[in-house]
Amino acid sequence: MNSVVVTQPLPPQLLAPLARYCDLQVLATDESLTPALLADARGLICLLTDRVDRALLDRAPGLDFVSSVSVGVDHVDVAALTERGIPLGHTPGVLVDTTADLAFALLLAAARRLGEADRFVRDGQWTPDERWTPSFFLGKDVSNATLGIVGLGAIGQAVARRAAGFDMQVLGWTPSGREIPGVESLPLDDLLARSDFVSVHVALTGDTRNLVSAERIAAMKPGAILVNTARGGIVDEEALARALDEEHIYAAGLDVYDREPLAADSPLLRHPRVVFAPHIGSATTRTRARMVELAVANAAAALAGARMPHCANPAVYG
Ligand code: DGY
């Protein structure tokens, strides 16, 4: 039993280092991960779209490791893996700047109404009767505004560095209470009350699910803009849609959703001031290659009986 299941085609040249140690079973794009596929597998290389839960693990008796091509591991039952002594690899670090860039792009696009403006031009609405006037397409200033960063890990800090270039005042809150130079740390509710922009950068865990709840959205500064490039379950989407309806929240920039793909009947879709992206925070050619390289390095270490370089449940190593 020396086979490793890879749940999507990944660049063969990046998988090549593994081929020396195991038989790779690479699923086709339209194939899904099923328990039967893992019945004889020693390892699994998966994506954030694969659900790795107890039921699956119970039917994978020979599984020695899981390596996810993602930094977030909320799609995996980490506790169930740890109980079984199975290391879980993930890919921190390499997607920090790419994801921070997208968060800032969404922040700017939401503030300056770029989604609406793009549709306006494409749809032929820019006419001699509808053109530049002093009140045409007004948005919000980003420079010198206050940005609240929820989660001061590597991506949150990278967003703070970008904000400094826009002369923003940067507030931060993080579950660990960590202090970052140039960022004023304060309790989450105070951050929400003071911020013109709020950008979410915590991992989705039992503690952060619904962190930006209906009550917290209601307590945000009137006219604020919310950006989420972390995970959908952290923000109450229904409450966000209501706050947009009531014009308590001015706009939002969203890359992640509680259910992905976003349901066609999501109340968020009716809001012209929501700028949507389809979970593309890490989607650049270079970053995706680096993520696969790390996932392969994690798998190679596990196959060699060594410690994974980036393990999300290091408790398995004692
Ligand atoms: C991750 O790796 O968790 C990111 O969400 C991918 O964009």
Short mmCIF file of N, CA, C and O in Angstrom, two decimals, residues 43 45 75 82-83 86 91 108 118 124 139 162 164 191 195 212 214-215 218 242 274 309 312 315:
data_model
loop_
_atom_site.label_atom_id
_atom_site.label_comp_id
_atom_site.label_asym_id
_atom_site.label_seq_id
_atom_site.Cartn_x
_atom_site.Cartn_y
_atom_site.Cartn_z
N GLY A 43 -1.53 8.13 1.44
CA GLY A 43 -1.53 9.59 1.60
C GLY A 43 -2.59 10.25 0.75
O GLY A 43 -3.13 9.65 -0.19
N ILE A 45 -3.38 14.15 -1.03
CA ILE A 45 -3.10 15.57 -1.30
C ILE A 45 -4.42 16.17 -1.76
O ILE A 45 -4.99 15.73 -2.77
N HIS A 75 -11.63 22.81 6.14
CA HIS A 75 -12.31 21.74 5.39
C HIS A 75 -11.92 20.36 5.92
O HIS A 75 -12.40 19.35 5.42
N THR A 82 -5.70 14.29 14.31
CA THR A 82 -4.75 14.29 15.42
C THR A 82 -4.97 13.05 16.30
O THR A 82 -4.01 12.39 16.71
N GLU A 83 -6.25 12.75 16.56
CA GLU A 83 -6.55 11.53 17.36
C GLU A 83 -5.94 10.28 16.74
O GLU A 83 -5.52 9.37 17.43
N ILE A 86 -2.36 11.30 12.55
CA ILE A 86 -2.08 11.57 11.13
C ILE A 86 -1.71 13.04 10.96
O ILE A 86 -2.51 13.92 11.28
N THR A 91 -0.10 25.15 3.78
CA THR A 91 0.85 25.97 3.00
C THR A 91 0.89 27.44 3.47
O THR A 91 0.55 28.35 2.71
N LEU A 108 -10.27 48.94 -2.12
CA LEU A 108 -10.28 50.10 -3.02
C LEU A 108 -11.49 50.06 -3.95
O LEU A 108 -12.15 51.08 -4.19
N ASP A 118 -17.77 49.79 -13.56
CA ASP A 118 -17.48 48.89 -14.68
C ASP A 118 -18.78 48.50 -15.39
O ASP A 118 -18.87 48.57 -16.62
N GLY A 124 -23.48 50.55 -21.39
CA GLY A 124 -23.85 51.68 -22.25
C GLY A 124 -24.63 52.77 -21.53
O GLY A 124 -25.34 53.56 -22.15
N GLY A 139 -17.63 58.20 -4.20
CA GLY A 139 -17.33 57.08 -3.31
C GLY A 139 -16.73 57.59 -2.02
O GLY A 139 -17.03 58.70 -1.58
N ARG A 162 0.31 47.60 3.60
CA ARG A 162 -0.28 48.29 2.43
C ARG A 162 -1.02 49.54 2.88
O ARG A 162 -0.96 50.60 2.24
N ALA A 164 -0.42 51.42 5.38
CA ALA A 164 0.53 52.49 5.75
C ALA A 164 0.87 53.32 4.53
O ALA A 164 1.03 54.55 4.62
N LEU A 191 -12.68 48.32 17.93
CA LEU A 191 -12.16 48.41 16.55
C LEU A 191 -13.33 48.59 15.57
O LEU A 191 -13.28 49.45 14.69
N SER A 195 -13.73 51.96 13.00
CA SER A 195 -13.10 51.76 11.69
C SER A 195 -13.99 52.18 10.52
O SER A 195 -15.16 51.82 10.46
N VAL A 212 -17.97 38.02 13.20
CA VAL A 212 -18.57 39.29 12.78
C VAL A 212 -20.08 39.01 12.66
O VAL A 212 -20.63 38.77 11.59
N ALA A 214 -24.36 39.44 13.66
CA ALA A 214 -25.36 40.49 13.42
C ALA A 214 -25.16 41.64 14.41
O ALA A 214 -25.20 42.82 14.03
N GLU A 215 -24.94 41.30 15.68
CA GLU A 215 -24.78 42.35 16.70
C GLU A 215 -23.55 43.20 16.40
O GLU A 215 -23.56 44.41 16.53
N ALA A 218 -24.09 45.46 13.47
CA ALA A 218 -24.93 46.60 13.87
C ALA A 218 -24.11 47.62 14.65
O ALA A 218 -24.42 48.82 14.63
N ARG A 242 -28.62 42.75 5.32
CA ARG A 242 -29.60 43.67 5.94
C ARG A 242 -28.96 45.04 6.21
O ARG A 242 -29.55 46.09 5.96
N VAL A 274 -21.70 45.69 -3.41
CA VAL A 274 -20.84 44.59 -3.01
C VAL A 274 -19.99 44.23 -4.22
O VAL A 274 -20.50 43.97 -5.30
N PRO A 309 7.42 19.89 6.96
CA PRO A 309 7.91 21.25 7.22
C PRO A 309 6.81 22.21 7.66
O PRO A 309 7.06 23.15 8.41
N ALA A 312 -0.09 21.41 10.32
CA ALA A 312 -1.14 22.17 11.01
C ALA A 312 -1.52 21.53 12.35
O ALA A 312 -2.21 22.16 13.15
N ALA A 315 0.95 18.45 17.14
CA ALA A 315 0.81 17.57 18.31
C ALA A 315 1.03 16.11 17.93
O ALA A 315 1.43 15.30 18.78
#
